[in-house]
mmCIF file of C-alpha atoms and ligand atoms in Angstrom:
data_model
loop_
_atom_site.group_PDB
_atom_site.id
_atom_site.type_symbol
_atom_site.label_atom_id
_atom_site.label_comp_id
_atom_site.label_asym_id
_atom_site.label_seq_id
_atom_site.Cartn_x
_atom_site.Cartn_y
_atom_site.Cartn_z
ATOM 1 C CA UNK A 1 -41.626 -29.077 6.719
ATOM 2 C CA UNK A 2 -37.765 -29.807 8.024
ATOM 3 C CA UNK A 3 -36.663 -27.361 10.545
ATOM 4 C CA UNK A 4 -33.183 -25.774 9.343
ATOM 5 C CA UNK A 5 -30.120 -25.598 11.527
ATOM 6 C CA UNK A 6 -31.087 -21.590 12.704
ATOM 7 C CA UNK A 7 -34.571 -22.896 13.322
ATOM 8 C CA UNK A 8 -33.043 -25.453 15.210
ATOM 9 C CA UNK A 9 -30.760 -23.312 17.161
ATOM 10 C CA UNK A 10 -33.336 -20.556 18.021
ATOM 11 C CA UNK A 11 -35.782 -23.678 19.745
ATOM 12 C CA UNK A 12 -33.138 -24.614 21.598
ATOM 13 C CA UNK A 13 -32.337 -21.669 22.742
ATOM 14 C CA UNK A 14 -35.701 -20.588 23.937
ATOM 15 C CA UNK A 15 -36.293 -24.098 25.644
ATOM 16 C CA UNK A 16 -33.218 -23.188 27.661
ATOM 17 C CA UNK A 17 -34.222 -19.345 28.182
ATOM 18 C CA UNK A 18 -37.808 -21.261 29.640
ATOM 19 C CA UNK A 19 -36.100 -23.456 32.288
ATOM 20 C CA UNK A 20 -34.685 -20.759 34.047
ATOM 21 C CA UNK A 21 -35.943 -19.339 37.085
ATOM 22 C CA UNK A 22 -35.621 -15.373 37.392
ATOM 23 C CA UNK A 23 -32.993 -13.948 39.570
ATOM 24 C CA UNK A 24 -30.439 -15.527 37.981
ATOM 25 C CA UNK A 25 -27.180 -15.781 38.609
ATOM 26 C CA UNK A 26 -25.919 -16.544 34.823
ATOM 27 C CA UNK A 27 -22.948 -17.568 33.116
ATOM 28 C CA UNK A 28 -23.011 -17.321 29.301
ATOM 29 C CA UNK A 29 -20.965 -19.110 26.662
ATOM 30 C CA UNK A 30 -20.226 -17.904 22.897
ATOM 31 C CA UNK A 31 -21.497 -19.315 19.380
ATOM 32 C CA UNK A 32 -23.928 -18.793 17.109
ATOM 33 C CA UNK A 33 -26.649 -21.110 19.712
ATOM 34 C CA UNK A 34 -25.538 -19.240 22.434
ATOM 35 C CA UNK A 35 -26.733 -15.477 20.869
ATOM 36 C CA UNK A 36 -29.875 -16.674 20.173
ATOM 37 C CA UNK A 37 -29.900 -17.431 23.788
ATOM 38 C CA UNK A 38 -28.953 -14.181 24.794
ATOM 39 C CA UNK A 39 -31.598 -12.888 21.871
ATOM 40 C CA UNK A 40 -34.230 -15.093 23.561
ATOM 41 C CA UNK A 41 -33.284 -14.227 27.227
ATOM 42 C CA UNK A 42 -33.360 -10.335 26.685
ATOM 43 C CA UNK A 43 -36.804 -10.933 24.637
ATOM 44 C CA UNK A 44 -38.400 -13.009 27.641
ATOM 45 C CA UNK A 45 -38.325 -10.291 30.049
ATOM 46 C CA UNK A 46 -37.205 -12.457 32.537
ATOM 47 C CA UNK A 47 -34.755 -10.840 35.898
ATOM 48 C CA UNK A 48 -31.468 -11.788 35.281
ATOM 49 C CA UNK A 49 -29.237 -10.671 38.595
ATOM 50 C CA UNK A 50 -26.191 -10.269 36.750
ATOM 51 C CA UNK A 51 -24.463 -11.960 33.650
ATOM 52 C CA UNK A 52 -20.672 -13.224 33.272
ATOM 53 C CA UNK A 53 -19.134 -13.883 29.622
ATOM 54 C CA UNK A 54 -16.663 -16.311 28.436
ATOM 55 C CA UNK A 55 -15.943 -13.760 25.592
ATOM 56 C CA UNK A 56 -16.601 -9.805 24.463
ATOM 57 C CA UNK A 57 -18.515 -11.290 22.030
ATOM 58 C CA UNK A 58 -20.823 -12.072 24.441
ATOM 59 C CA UNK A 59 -20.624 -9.777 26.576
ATOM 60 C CA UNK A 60 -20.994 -6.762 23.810
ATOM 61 C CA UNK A 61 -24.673 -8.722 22.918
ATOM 62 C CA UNK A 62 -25.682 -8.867 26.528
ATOM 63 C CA UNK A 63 -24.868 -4.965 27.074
ATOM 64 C CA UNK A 64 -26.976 -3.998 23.785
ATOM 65 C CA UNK A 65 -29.518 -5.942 25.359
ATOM 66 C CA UNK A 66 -29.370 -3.774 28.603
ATOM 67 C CA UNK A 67 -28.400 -7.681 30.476
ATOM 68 C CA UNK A 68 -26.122 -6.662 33.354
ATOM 69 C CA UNK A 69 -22.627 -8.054 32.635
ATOM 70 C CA UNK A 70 -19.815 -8.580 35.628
ATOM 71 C CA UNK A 71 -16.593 -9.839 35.908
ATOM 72 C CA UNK A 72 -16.273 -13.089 37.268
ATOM 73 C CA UNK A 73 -13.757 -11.804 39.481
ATOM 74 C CA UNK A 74 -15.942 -9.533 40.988
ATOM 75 C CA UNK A 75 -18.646 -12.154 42.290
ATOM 76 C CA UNK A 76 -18.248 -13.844 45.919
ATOM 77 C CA UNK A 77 -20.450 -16.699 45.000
ATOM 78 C CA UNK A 78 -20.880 -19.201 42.097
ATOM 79 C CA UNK A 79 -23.032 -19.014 39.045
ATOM 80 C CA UNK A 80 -26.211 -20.518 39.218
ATOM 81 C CA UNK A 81 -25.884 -21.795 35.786
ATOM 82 C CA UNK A 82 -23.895 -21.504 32.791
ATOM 83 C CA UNK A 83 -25.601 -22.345 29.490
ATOM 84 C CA UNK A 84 -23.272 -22.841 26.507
ATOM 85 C CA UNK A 85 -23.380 -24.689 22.749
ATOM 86 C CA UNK A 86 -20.778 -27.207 22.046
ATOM 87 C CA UNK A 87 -18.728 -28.289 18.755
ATOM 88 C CA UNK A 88 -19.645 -31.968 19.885
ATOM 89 C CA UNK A 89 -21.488 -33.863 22.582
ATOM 90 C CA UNK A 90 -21.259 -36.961 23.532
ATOM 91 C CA UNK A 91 -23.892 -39.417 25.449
ATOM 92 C CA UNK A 92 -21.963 -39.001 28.625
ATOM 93 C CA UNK A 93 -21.826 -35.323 28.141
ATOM 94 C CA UNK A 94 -18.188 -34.544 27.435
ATOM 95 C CA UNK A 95 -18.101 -32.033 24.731
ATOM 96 C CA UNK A 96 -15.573 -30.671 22.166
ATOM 97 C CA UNK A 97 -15.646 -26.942 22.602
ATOM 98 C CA UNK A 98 -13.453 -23.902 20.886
ATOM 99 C CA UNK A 99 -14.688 -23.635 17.690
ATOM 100 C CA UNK A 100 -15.381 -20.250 18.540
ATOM 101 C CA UNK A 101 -12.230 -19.749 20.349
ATOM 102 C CA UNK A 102 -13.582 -18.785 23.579
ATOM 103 C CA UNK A 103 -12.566 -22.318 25.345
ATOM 104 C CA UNK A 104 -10.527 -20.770 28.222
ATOM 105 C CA UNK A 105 -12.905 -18.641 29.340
ATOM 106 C CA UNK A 106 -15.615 -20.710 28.746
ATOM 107 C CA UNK A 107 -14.110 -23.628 30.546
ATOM 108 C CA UNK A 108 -13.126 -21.134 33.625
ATOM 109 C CA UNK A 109 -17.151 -19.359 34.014
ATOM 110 C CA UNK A 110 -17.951 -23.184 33.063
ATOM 111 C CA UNK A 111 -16.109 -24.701 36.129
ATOM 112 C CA UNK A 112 -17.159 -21.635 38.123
ATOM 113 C CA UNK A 113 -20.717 -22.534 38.035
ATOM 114 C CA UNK A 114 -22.906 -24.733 39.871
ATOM 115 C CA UNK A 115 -24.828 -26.341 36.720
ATOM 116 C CA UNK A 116 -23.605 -26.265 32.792
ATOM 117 C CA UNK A 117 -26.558 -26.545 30.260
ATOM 118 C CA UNK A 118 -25.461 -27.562 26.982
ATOM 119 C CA UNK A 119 -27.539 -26.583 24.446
ATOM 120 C CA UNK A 120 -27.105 -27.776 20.680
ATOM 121 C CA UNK A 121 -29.029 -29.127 17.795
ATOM 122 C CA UNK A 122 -28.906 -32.413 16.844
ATOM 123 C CA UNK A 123 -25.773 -32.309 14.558
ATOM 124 C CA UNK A 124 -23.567 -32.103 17.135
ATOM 125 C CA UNK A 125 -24.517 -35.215 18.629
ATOM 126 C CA UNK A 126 -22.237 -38.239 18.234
ATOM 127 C CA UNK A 127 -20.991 -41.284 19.831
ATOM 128 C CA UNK A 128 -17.635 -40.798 20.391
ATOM 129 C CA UNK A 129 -15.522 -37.289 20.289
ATOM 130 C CA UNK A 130 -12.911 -36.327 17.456
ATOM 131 C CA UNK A 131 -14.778 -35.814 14.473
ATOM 132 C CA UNK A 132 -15.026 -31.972 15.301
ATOM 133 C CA UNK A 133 -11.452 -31.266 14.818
ATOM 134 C CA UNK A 134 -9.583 -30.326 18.879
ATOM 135 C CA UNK A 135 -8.994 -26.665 19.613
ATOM 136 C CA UNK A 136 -6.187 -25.681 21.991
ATOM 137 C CA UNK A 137 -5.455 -22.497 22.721
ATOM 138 C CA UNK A 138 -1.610 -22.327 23.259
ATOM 139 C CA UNK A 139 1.455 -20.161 24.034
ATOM 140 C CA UNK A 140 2.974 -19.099 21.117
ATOM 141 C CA UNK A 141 6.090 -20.096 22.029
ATOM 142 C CA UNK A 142 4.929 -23.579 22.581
ATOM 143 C CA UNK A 143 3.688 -24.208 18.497
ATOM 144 C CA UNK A 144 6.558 -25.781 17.211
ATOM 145 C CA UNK A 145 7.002 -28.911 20.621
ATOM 146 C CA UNK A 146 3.066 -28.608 21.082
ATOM 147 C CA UNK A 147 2.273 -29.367 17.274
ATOM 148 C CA UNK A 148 4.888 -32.366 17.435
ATOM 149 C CA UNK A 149 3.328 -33.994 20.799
ATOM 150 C CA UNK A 150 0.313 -33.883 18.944
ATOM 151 C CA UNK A 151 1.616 -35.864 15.781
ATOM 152 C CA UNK A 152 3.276 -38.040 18.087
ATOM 153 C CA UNK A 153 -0.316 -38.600 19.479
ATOM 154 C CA UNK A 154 -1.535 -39.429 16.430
ATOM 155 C CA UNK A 155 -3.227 -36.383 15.544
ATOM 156 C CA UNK A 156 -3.108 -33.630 12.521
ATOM 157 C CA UNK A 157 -2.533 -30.303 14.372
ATOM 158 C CA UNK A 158 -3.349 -26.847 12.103
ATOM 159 C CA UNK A 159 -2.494 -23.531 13.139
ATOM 160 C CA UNK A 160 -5.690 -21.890 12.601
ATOM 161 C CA UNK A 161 -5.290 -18.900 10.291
ATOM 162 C CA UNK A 162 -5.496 -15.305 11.351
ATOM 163 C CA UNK A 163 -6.982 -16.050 15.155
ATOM 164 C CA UNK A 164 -5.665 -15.318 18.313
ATOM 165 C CA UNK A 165 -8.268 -15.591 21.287
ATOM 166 C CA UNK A 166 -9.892 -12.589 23.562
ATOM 167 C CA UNK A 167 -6.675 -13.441 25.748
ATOM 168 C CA UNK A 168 -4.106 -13.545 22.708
ATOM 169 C CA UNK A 169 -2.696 -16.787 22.061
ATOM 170 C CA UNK A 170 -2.611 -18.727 19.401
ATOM 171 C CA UNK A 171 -5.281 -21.832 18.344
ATOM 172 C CA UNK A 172 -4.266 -25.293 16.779
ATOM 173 C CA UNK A 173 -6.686 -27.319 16.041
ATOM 174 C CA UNK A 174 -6.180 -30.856 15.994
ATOM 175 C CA UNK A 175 -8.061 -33.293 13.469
ATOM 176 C CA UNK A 176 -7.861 -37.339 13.428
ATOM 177 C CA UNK A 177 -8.153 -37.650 17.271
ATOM 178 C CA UNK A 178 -10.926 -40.227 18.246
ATOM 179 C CA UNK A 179 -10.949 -39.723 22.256
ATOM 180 C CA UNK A 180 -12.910 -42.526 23.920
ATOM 181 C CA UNK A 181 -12.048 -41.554 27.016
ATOM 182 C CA UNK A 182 -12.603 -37.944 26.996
ATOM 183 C CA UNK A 183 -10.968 -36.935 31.020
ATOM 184 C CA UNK A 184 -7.460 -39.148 30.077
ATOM 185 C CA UNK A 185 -7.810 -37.042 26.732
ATOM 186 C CA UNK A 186 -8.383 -33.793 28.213
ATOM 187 C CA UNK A 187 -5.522 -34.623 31.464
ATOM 188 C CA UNK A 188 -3.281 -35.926 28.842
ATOM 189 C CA UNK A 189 -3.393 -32.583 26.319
ATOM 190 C CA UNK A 190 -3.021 -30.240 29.781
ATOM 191 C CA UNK A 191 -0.083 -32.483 29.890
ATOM 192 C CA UNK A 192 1.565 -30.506 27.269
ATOM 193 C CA UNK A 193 3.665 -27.737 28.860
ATOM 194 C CA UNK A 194 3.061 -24.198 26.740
ATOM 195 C CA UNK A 195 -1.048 -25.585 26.423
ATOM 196 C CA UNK A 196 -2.934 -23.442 27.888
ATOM 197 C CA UNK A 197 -6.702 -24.995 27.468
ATOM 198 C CA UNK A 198 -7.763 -27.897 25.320
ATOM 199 C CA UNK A 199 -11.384 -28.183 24.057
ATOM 200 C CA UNK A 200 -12.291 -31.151 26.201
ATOM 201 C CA UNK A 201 -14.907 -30.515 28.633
ATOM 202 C CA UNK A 202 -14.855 -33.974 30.407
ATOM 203 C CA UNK A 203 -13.767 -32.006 33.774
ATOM 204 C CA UNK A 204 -16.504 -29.273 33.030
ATOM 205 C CA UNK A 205 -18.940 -31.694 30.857
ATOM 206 C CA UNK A 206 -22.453 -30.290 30.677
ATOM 207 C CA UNK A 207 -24.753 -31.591 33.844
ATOM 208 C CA UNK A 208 -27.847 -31.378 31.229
ATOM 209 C CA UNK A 209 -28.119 -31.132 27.494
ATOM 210 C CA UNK A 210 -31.111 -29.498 25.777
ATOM 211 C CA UNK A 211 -31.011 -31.031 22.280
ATOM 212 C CA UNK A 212 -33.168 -29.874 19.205
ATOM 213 C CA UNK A 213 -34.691 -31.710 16.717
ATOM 214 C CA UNK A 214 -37.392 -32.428 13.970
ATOM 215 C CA UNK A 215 -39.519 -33.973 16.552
ATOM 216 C CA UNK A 216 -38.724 -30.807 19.297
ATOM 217 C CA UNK A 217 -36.630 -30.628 22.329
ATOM 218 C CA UNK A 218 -35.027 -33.615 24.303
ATOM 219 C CA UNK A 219 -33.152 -33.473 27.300
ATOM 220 C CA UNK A 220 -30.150 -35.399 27.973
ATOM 221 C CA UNK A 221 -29.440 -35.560 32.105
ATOM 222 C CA UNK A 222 -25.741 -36.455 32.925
ATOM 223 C CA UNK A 223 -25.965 -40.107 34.354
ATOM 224 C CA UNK A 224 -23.269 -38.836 37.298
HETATM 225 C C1 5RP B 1 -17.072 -21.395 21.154
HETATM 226 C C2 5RP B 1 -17.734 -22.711 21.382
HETATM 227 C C3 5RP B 1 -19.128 -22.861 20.875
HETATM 228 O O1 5RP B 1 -19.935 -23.271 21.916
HETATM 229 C C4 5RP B 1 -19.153 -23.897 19.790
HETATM 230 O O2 5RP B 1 -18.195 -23.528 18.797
HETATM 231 C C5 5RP B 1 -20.523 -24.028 19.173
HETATM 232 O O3 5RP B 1 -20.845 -22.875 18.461
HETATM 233 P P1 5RP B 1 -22.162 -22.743 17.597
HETATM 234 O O4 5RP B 1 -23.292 -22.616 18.557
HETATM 235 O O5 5RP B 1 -21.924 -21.491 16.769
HETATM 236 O O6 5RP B 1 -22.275 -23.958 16.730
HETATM 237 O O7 5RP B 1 -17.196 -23.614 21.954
HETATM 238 O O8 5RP B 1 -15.726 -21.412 21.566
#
């Protein structure tokens, strides 16, 4: 019988909750992948040192859980991992994130971490980034020159409705952008002065990707 996407997702997410080792130093991303991660971790019993969110959705499901959440700014050493979902992945592990507004947060825990393990069903595979439509979080100031940079770029920007993020800007998201190169992408939208994070993750791309599928689990190892 065909797995469904939540089947999908909950595989994944205990194939990553089994790689770990215990004592963990653990950074943890937002989406619906990443709480059946945190579902699967707090089932598994296994030691987790401390926890750091890139959201308080996140970190709200860790503290039900009884998973010891910090602040990043409180820890004098990296993360031992951070394990996140993605919007998109590509085979060189650059990702499209934000679709859950968290991508500021999740690209700071991300870049403050000494491994990033993508995890993802198969859907969100794809050769080249920009079908998933861009998130960037920006100043709200910034809309009106950020959203005309962007059509000058050849993109569609949209003001998503209702949304500000857990630090209170605004989102655009940005559809019709096909990015093969993902880091002059990413450098290029940083660019943008009132931008405060774009949803590349070429910078922060994922050092391993746990993929699910009809067939099971397949990893994907960065090649650099
Ligand atoms: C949140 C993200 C998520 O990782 C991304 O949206 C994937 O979410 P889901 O696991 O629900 O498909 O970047 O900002």
């Amino acid at each position: 019988m065909q797995k469904n996407q939540q089947q999908l997702k909950e595989e994944v997410a205990a194939a990553a909750v089994a790689s770990l080792p215990d004592d963990l130093l653990i950074g943890v991303g937002t989406g619906s992948t990443v709480d059946c991660f945190i579902d699967a971790l707090a089932s598994s019993g296994k030691r987790i040192r401390a926890a750091v969110a890139s959201s308080h959705r996140s970190a709200e499901r860790m503290v039900r859980h009884g998973i010891r959440v910090v602040e990043l700014s409180s820890l004098d050493e990296p993360l031992t991992v951070y394990v996140d979902g993605a919007d998109e992945i590509e085979p060189g592990l650059a990702m499209i994130k934000g679709g859950g507004a968290a991508l500021t947060r999740e690209k700071i825990v991300a870049s403050a971490s000494e491994a990033f393990v993508c995890i993802v069903d198969e859907s969100k595979l794809v050769e080249r980034l920009g079908r998933f439509p861009l998130p960037i979080e920006v100043i709200q100031m910034a809309i009106g020159p950020v959203t005309r940079a962007l059509v000058a770029m050849g993109g569609r920007p949209v003001v998503r409705e209702g949304v500000l993020t857990d630090n209170g800007h605004p989102i655009i998201d940005v559809h019709g952008l096909e990015m093969d190169d993902p880091l002059a992408w990413e450098d290029r939208l940083n660019a943008l002065p009132g931008v405060v994070t774009n949803g590349v993750f070429a910078r922060q791309r994922a050092s391993l990707a746990l993929v699910a599928g009809q067939s099971g689990v397949r990893q994907i190892k960065a090649s650099r």
